[in-house]
Amino acid sequence: MSITRRKFLGWLGAAAGAMTMGIEKNAGAATNKLFTTHLNSLGVLHDITRCIGCRKCEAACNQVNSLPAPERPFDDLTVLDKWRRTRAESYTVVNRYAPTGSSSPVFVKNQCNHCLEPACASACFVKAFRKLPTGAVAYNASLCVGCRYCMIACPFNIPAYEYNNAFTPRVMKCTLCQPRLEKGQLPGCVESCPKEALTFGHRGELVKIARKRIQKYPYRYIDHVYGETEMGGTSWLYISGVPFREIGLREDLGVQSAPQLTSGPLASVPVVVGLWPVLLTGIYAISKRKDKIAEEEKNDQVARVIADAKKDMENKLAAQKDKLNQEKQAAINLEVKKALAGAAKEAETKKE
């Protein structure tokens, strides 16, 4: 395959122009679209003061989502000795914390927070993630290209990747039990919680419930509903008796949604993806051309070496032949000289 640098740059420019025109017409990757129709969607309120770390929510999540059985049973609470994050085979985990000044441990359930304006959906240029009216952030594996931008974009470090699945890896996370919601059932974790630390309902009502608890027991709670405004708001809400930063929840996210923060930088992702095949093709073609030129130069050099060696050998053979001829002629001359001398001596002897 032969390609010049000028031709390659021409391809790149044409592709960039076409992709840019396409983006101007329909910027479908990262936008600053607001999901206004989902603001009062369903959600869950996690009252951290009520959580006892029993891990029954983990067991229920594992069962209703048909996930692989863990190495250690769910009633083994020694797993709480180490901090854990969600993984491809565990959509939710409970972690134990020892906040400053607290006489007893604090337990926090972590899972996808189902943001109102999801960072994962904003980062996904193939639209494998979308916010559903129920409040769930759904994932379509058939659209996913495995770029894992969603994992980078998520401010809560939730999406996990099936690295052990070599052929059809997926991004895995909590689904808010969407199949159960469609049947009118509660999410598995909510249904299994023995202390009612999890309350399911419409997000607007959950915010009211949270505020009422804070107002009724101001000595028990921090005066803030986590998730009401963080990153534009989430469908999973938290209230706590200790500062959120001391129990693994970020307090540096601000109130601006992910699409508003990423609409500029991520709008260029389709361009990069569109140009990538052209770029790779150009690099491959140029590389092949360089290899071809190098091979031709190598062959020319070998041919020159062989020709020089042949010529040198011919010269040496000619010189050797001349030398042999000279030695042969010298030998003949010597023999002739000897013969003449012998004949002359014999003639003198006869005269005597």
Short mmCIF file of C-alpha atoms in Angstrom, two decimals, residues 50-216:
data_model
loop_
_atom_site.label_atom_id
_atom_site.label_comp_id
_atom_site.label_asym_id
_atom_site.label_seq_id
_atom_site.Cartn_x
_atom_site.Cartn_y
_atom_site.Cartn_z
CA ARG A 50 -30.05 3.35 60.85
CA CYS A 51 -27.63 1.08 58.97
CA ILE A 52 -26.18 -1.75 61.09
CA GLY A 53 -23.83 -3.24 58.45
CA CYS A 54 -25.64 -6.59 58.26
CA ARG A 55 -24.97 -6.90 54.50
CA LYS A 56 -28.47 -8.25 53.84
CA CYS A 57 -28.76 -5.65 51.07
CA GLU A 58 -25.67 -7.16 49.42
CA ALA A 59 -27.17 -10.64 49.59
CA ALA A 60 -30.48 -9.48 48.14
CA CYS A 61 -28.73 -7.60 45.33
CA ASN A 62 -26.71 -10.70 44.50
CA GLN A 63 -29.82 -12.86 44.40
CA VAL A 64 -32.19 -10.66 42.38
CA ASN A 65 -29.50 -9.85 39.80
CA SER A 66 -28.29 -13.48 39.55
CA LEU A 67 -24.70 -12.46 40.29
CA PRO A 68 -21.90 -14.96 41.06
CA ALA A 69 -21.68 -16.15 44.65
CA PRO A 70 -18.91 -14.38 46.61
CA GLU A 71 -15.88 -16.20 47.96
CA ARG A 72 -17.03 -15.50 51.52
CA PRO A 73 -20.69 -15.70 52.61
CA PHE A 74 -22.72 -12.55 53.20
CA ASP A 75 -23.03 -13.26 56.92
CA ASP A 76 -19.25 -13.06 57.23
CA LEU A 77 -18.85 -9.53 58.56
CA THR A 78 -15.06 -9.71 58.70
CA VAL A 79 -15.06 -8.42 55.11
CA LEU A 80 -15.92 -5.04 56.63
CA ASP A 81 -12.39 -4.86 58.02
CA LYS A 82 -11.26 -3.60 54.62
CA TRP A 83 -12.72 -0.88 52.42
CA ARG A 84 -14.36 -2.25 49.29
CA ARG A 85 -15.69 -0.80 46.05
CA THR A 86 -18.35 -2.11 43.68
CA ARG A 87 -17.17 -4.70 41.19
CA ALA A 88 -18.51 -6.47 38.12
CA GLU A 89 -19.89 -9.25 40.34
CA SER A 90 -21.13 -7.01 43.19
CA TYR A 91 -23.36 -4.04 42.41
CA THR A 92 -23.49 -2.83 46.00
CA VAL A 93 -21.14 -2.97 48.99
CA VAL A 94 -21.36 -1.88 52.61
CA ASN A 95 -18.31 -0.27 54.18
CA ARG A 96 -17.54 0.45 57.82
CA TYR A 97 -16.07 3.76 58.99
CA ALA A 98 -14.78 5.13 62.28
CA PRO A 99 -15.43 8.90 62.08
CA THR A 100 -13.63 11.32 64.34
CA GLY A 101 -15.35 11.63 67.72
CA SER A 102 -17.78 8.79 67.05
CA SER A 103 -18.01 6.13 69.76
CA SER A 104 -19.46 3.52 67.40
CA PRO A 105 -18.75 2.54 63.79
CA VAL A 106 -20.78 3.96 60.92
CA PHE A 107 -21.92 1.81 58.01
CA VAL A 108 -22.58 3.12 54.51
CA LYS A 109 -24.08 1.32 51.54
CA ASN A 110 -22.50 2.24 48.19
CA GLN A 111 -23.90 1.64 44.72
CA CYS A 112 -24.70 3.63 41.58
CA ASN A 113 -26.34 6.87 42.69
CA HIS A 114 -28.34 7.16 39.44
CA CYS A 115 -27.59 10.83 38.85
CA LEU A 116 -30.33 13.03 37.43
CA GLU A 117 -27.89 14.07 34.71
CA PRO A 118 -25.46 11.13 34.63
CA ALA A 119 -21.77 11.72 34.00
CA CYS A 120 -21.54 8.24 32.46
CA ALA A 121 -24.25 9.09 29.90
CA SER A 122 -22.57 12.41 29.18
CA ALA A 123 -19.23 10.72 28.55
CA CYS A 124 -20.62 7.87 26.43
CA PHE A 125 -20.38 8.84 22.74
CA VAL A 126 -22.38 5.77 21.60
CA LYS A 127 -25.24 6.41 24.06
CA ALA A 128 -24.87 3.08 25.84
CA PHE A 129 -26.13 4.82 29.01
CA ARG A 130 -29.44 6.65 29.36
CA LYS A 131 -31.59 8.01 32.14
CA LEU A 132 -34.99 6.32 32.37
CA PRO A 133 -38.19 7.99 33.63
CA THR A 134 -38.13 5.61 36.63
CA GLY A 135 -34.89 7.21 37.75
CA ALA A 136 -32.59 4.33 36.81
CA VAL A 137 -29.53 4.93 34.66
CA ALA A 138 -29.70 2.04 32.22
CA TYR A 139 -26.86 0.44 30.28
CA ASN A 140 -27.12 -1.15 26.83
CA ALA A 141 -24.25 -3.60 26.36
CA SER A 142 -25.00 -4.02 22.64
CA LEU A 143 -24.00 -0.38 22.02
CA CYS A 144 -20.95 -0.34 24.27
CA VAL A 145 -17.54 -0.20 22.56
CA GLY A 146 -15.55 -0.80 25.75
CA CYS A 147 -13.87 2.62 25.88
CA ARG A 148 -14.60 2.87 29.65
CA TYR A 149 -14.97 6.67 29.54
CA CYS A 150 -17.94 6.12 31.88
CA MET A 151 -15.63 4.73 34.54
CA ILE A 152 -13.39 7.78 34.29
CA ALA A 153 -16.31 10.22 34.23
CA CYS A 154 -18.22 8.84 37.23
CA PRO A 155 -17.47 11.09 40.24
CA PHE A 156 -18.50 8.29 42.62
CA ASN A 157 -16.14 5.63 41.18
CA ILE A 158 -18.95 3.12 40.61
CA PRO A 159 -18.97 1.46 37.15
CA ALA A 160 -16.89 -1.72 37.00
CA TYR A 161 -15.61 -3.62 33.98
CA GLU A 162 -15.67 -7.35 33.27
CA TYR A 163 -11.93 -7.72 32.75
CA ASN A 164 -12.20 -11.49 33.12
CA ASN A 165 -14.61 -11.71 30.21
CA ALA A 166 -12.33 -11.74 27.18
CA PHE A 167 -14.98 -11.93 24.44
CA THR A 168 -18.02 -9.88 25.54
CA PRO A 169 -16.95 -7.69 28.49
CA ARG A 170 -19.55 -5.32 29.91
CA VAL A 171 -19.68 -2.34 32.22
CA MET A 172 -21.46 -3.47 35.35
CA LYS A 173 -23.31 -1.44 37.98
CA CYS A 174 -26.51 -1.18 40.02
CA THR A 175 -29.64 -1.04 37.83
CA LEU A 176 -31.96 0.27 40.58
CA CYS A 177 -33.63 -3.11 40.01
CA GLN A 178 -35.33 -1.75 36.90
CA PRO A 179 -36.89 -5.14 36.00
CA ARG A 180 -38.48 -5.27 39.46
CA LEU A 181 -39.71 -1.68 39.20
CA GLU A 182 -41.46 -2.57 35.94
CA LYS A 183 -43.32 -5.29 37.85
CA GLY A 184 -44.29 -2.91 40.67
CA GLN A 185 -41.78 -4.44 43.10
CA LEU A 186 -39.30 -2.77 45.41
CA PRO A 187 -35.56 -2.87 44.72
CA GLY A 188 -34.07 -5.98 46.32
CA CYS A 189 -31.90 -4.08 48.79
CA VAL A 190 -34.80 -1.92 50.02
CA GLU A 191 -37.06 -4.91 50.49
CA SER A 192 -34.44 -6.82 52.50
CA CYS A 193 -33.29 -4.06 54.88
CA PRO A 194 -34.29 -5.09 58.45
CA LYS A 195 -33.83 -1.61 59.95
CA GLU A 196 -35.58 0.43 57.25
CA ALA A 197 -32.36 2.28 56.55
CA LEU A 198 -33.50 2.38 52.92
CA THR A 199 -36.69 4.15 51.87
CA PHE A 200 -38.01 3.89 48.31
CA GLY A 201 -40.29 6.42 46.65
CA HIS A 202 -40.53 9.48 44.45
CA ARG A 203 -37.44 11.60 44.78
CA GLY A 204 -39.33 14.75 45.72
CA GLU A 205 -41.08 12.94 48.56
CA LEU A 206 -37.79 11.41 49.72
CA VAL A 207 -36.25 14.87 50.00
CA LYS A 208 -39.23 15.95 52.16
CA ILE A 209 -38.89 12.86 54.37
CA ALA A 210 -35.18 13.53 54.80
CA ARG A 211 -35.75 17.16 55.78
CA LYS A 212 -38.45 16.22 58.26
CA ARG A 213 -36.11 13.78 60.00
CA ILE A 214 -33.35 16.38 60.14
CA GLN A 215 -35.74 18.99 61.56
CA LYS A 216 -37.21 16.54 64.10
#
